[in-house]
Structure formats: structure tokens, C-alpha cells
PDB file of C-alpha atoms in Angstrom:
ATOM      1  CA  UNK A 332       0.000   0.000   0.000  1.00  0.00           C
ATOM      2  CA  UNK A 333       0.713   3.677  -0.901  1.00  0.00           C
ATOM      3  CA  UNK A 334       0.640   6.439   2.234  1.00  0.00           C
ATOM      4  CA  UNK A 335       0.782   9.715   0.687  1.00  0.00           C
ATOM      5  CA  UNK A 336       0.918  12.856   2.570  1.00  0.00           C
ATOM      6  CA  UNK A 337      -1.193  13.928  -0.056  1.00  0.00           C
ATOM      7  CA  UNK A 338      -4.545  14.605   0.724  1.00  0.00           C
ATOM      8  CA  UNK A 339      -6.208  15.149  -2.372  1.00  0.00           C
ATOM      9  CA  UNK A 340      -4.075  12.028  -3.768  1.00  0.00           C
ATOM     10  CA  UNK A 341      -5.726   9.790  -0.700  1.00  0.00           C
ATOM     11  CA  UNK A 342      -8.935   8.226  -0.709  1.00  0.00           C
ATOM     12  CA  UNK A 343     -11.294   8.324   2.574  1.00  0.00           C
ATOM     13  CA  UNK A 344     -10.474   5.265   4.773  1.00  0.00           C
ATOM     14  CA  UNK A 345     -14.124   5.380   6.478  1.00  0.00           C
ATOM     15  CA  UNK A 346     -12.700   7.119   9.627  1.00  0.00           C
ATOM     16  CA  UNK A 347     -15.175   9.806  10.632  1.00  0.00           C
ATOM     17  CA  UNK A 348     -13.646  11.704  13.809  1.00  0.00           C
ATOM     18  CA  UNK A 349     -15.223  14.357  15.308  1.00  0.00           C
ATOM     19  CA  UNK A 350     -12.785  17.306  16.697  1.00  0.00           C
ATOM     20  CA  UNK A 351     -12.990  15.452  20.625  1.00  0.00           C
ATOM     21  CA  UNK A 352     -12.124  12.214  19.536  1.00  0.00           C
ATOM     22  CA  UNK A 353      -9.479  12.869  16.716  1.00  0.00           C
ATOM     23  CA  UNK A 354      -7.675  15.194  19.530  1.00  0.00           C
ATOM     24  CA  UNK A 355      -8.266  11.733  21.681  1.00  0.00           C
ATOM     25  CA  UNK A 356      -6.894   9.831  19.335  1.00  0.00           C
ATOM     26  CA  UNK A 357      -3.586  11.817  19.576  1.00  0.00           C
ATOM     27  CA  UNK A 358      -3.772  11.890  23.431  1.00  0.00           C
ATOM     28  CA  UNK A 359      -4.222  15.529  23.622  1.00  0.00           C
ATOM     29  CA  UNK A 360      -6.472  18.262  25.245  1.00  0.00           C
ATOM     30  CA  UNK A 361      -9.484  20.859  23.672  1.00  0.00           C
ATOM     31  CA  UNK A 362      -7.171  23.233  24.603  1.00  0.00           C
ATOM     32  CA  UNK A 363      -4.150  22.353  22.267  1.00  0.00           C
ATOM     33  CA  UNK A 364      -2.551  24.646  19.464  1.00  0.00           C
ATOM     34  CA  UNK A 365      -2.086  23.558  16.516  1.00  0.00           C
ATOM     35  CA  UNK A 366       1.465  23.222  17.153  1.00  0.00           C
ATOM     36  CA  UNK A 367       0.916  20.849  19.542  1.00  0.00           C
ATOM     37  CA  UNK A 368      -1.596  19.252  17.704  1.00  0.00           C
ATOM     38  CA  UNK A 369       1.235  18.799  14.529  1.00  0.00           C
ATOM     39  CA  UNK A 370       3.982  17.987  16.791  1.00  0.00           C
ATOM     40  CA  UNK A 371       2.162  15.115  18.415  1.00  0.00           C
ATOM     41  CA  UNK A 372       0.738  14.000  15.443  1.00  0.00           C
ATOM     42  CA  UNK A 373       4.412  13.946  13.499  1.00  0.00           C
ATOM     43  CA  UNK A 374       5.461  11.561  16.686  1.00  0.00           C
ATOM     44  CA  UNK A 375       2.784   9.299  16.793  1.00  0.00           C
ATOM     45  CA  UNK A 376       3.354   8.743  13.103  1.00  0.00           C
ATOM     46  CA  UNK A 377       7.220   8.098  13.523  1.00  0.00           C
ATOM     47  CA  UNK A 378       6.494   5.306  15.542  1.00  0.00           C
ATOM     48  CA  UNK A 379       3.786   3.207  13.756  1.00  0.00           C
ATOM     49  CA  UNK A 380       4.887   4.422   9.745  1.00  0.00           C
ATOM     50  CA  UNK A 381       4.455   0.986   8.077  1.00  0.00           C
ATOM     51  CA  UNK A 382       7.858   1.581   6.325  1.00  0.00           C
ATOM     52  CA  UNK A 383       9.589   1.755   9.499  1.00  0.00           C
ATOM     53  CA  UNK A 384       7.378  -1.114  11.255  1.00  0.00           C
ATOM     54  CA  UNK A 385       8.003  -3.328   8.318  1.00  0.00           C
ATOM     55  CA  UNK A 386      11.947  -3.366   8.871  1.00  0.00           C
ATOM     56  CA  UNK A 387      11.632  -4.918  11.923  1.00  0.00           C
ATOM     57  CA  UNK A 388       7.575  -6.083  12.360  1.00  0.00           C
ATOM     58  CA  UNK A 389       5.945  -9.119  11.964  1.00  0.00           C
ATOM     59  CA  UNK A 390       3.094  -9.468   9.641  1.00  0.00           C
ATOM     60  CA  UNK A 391       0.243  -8.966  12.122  1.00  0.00           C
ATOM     61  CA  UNK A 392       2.272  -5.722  13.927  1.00  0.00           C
ATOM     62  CA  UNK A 393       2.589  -4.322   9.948  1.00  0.00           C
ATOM     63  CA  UNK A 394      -1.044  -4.345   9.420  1.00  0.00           C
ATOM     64  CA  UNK A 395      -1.547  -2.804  12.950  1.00  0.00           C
ATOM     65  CA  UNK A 396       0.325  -0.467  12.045  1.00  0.00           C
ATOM     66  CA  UNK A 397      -0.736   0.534   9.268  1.00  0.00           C
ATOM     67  CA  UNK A 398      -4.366   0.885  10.674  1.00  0.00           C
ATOM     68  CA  UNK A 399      -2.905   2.659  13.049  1.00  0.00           C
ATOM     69  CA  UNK A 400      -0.838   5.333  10.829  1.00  0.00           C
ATOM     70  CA  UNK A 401      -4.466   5.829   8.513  1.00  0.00           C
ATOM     71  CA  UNK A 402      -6.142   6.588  11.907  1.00  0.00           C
ATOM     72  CA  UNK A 403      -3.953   8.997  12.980  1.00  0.00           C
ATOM     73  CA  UNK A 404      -3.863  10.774   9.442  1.00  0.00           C
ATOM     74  CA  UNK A 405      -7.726  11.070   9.598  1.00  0.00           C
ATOM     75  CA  UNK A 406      -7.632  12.553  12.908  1.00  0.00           C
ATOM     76  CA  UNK A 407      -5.270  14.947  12.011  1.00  0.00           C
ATOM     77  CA  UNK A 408      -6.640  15.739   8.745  1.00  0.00           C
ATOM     78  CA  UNK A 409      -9.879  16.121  10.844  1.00  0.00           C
ATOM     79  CA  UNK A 410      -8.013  19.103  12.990  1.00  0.00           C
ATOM     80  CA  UNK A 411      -6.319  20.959  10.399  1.00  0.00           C
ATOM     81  CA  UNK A 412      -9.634  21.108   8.774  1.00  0.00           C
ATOM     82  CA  UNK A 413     -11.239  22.798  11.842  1.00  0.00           C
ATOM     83  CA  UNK A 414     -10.427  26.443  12.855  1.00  0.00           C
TER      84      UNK A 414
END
């Protein structure tokens, strides 16, 4: 599978997040900036990329993963999308 940072190049994965849970999702608060929200997100995604996983991963921890790394794009497609 393709992960492109590429929004208009990626199709929906069925995630539908409201602002509360996507901010859940990356462990923060209501309050957070948006540089907090980016910074966060840009860790989470270092540690669960499926390139990086698959160096070292098993089949099963590849595929969780990469669920994983599409959730955490939604969610933080979801805040950047909100003022």
C-alpha cells in the first residue's frame, strides 16, 4: 500500500472523527494549538509508519500499524480542517 501525505491524492479510509475524539486519538487536550496538535501528530506517526514497522515487524504488527498510521492521518486531517 501507498501512504501519501497527499490529501487530495488519498482516498477516505471510512474514519469519521469528530474534533474530541481525533484530539483523543492523539492523546491531547481541547485546549491544544495547533502546534501541539502537529507535533504530536508527526510523533505518533514516527512510531507506527508501516515503512519503518516493516523493517523490523511481523506481519500482524505491519497491518496494525498501518491501521494505526491511517487513523492517525484522519484525525489529524480532521483538525487541520477545523479552525
Amino acid at each position: 500500500a501507498t501512504f501519501s501525505s497527499n490529501s487530495q491524492a488519498r482516498q477516505p479510509r471510512g474514519f469519521s472523527f469528530s474534533r474530541q475524539d481525533a484530539l483523543r486519538r492523539l492523546g491531547l487536550e481541547e485546549e491544544s494549538s495547533a502546534v501541539e496538535i502537529k507535533s504530536r501528530y508527526r510523533a505518533l506517526v514516527k512510531e507506527c509508519h508501516p515503512d519503518l514497522v516493516a523493517a523490523k515487524g511481523s506481519e500482524d504488527e505491519i497491518k496494525a500499524a498501518a491501521l494505526k498510521f491511517c487513523e492517525l492521518q484522519e484525525a489529524y486531517e480532521c483538525l487541520s480542517q477545523q479552525p
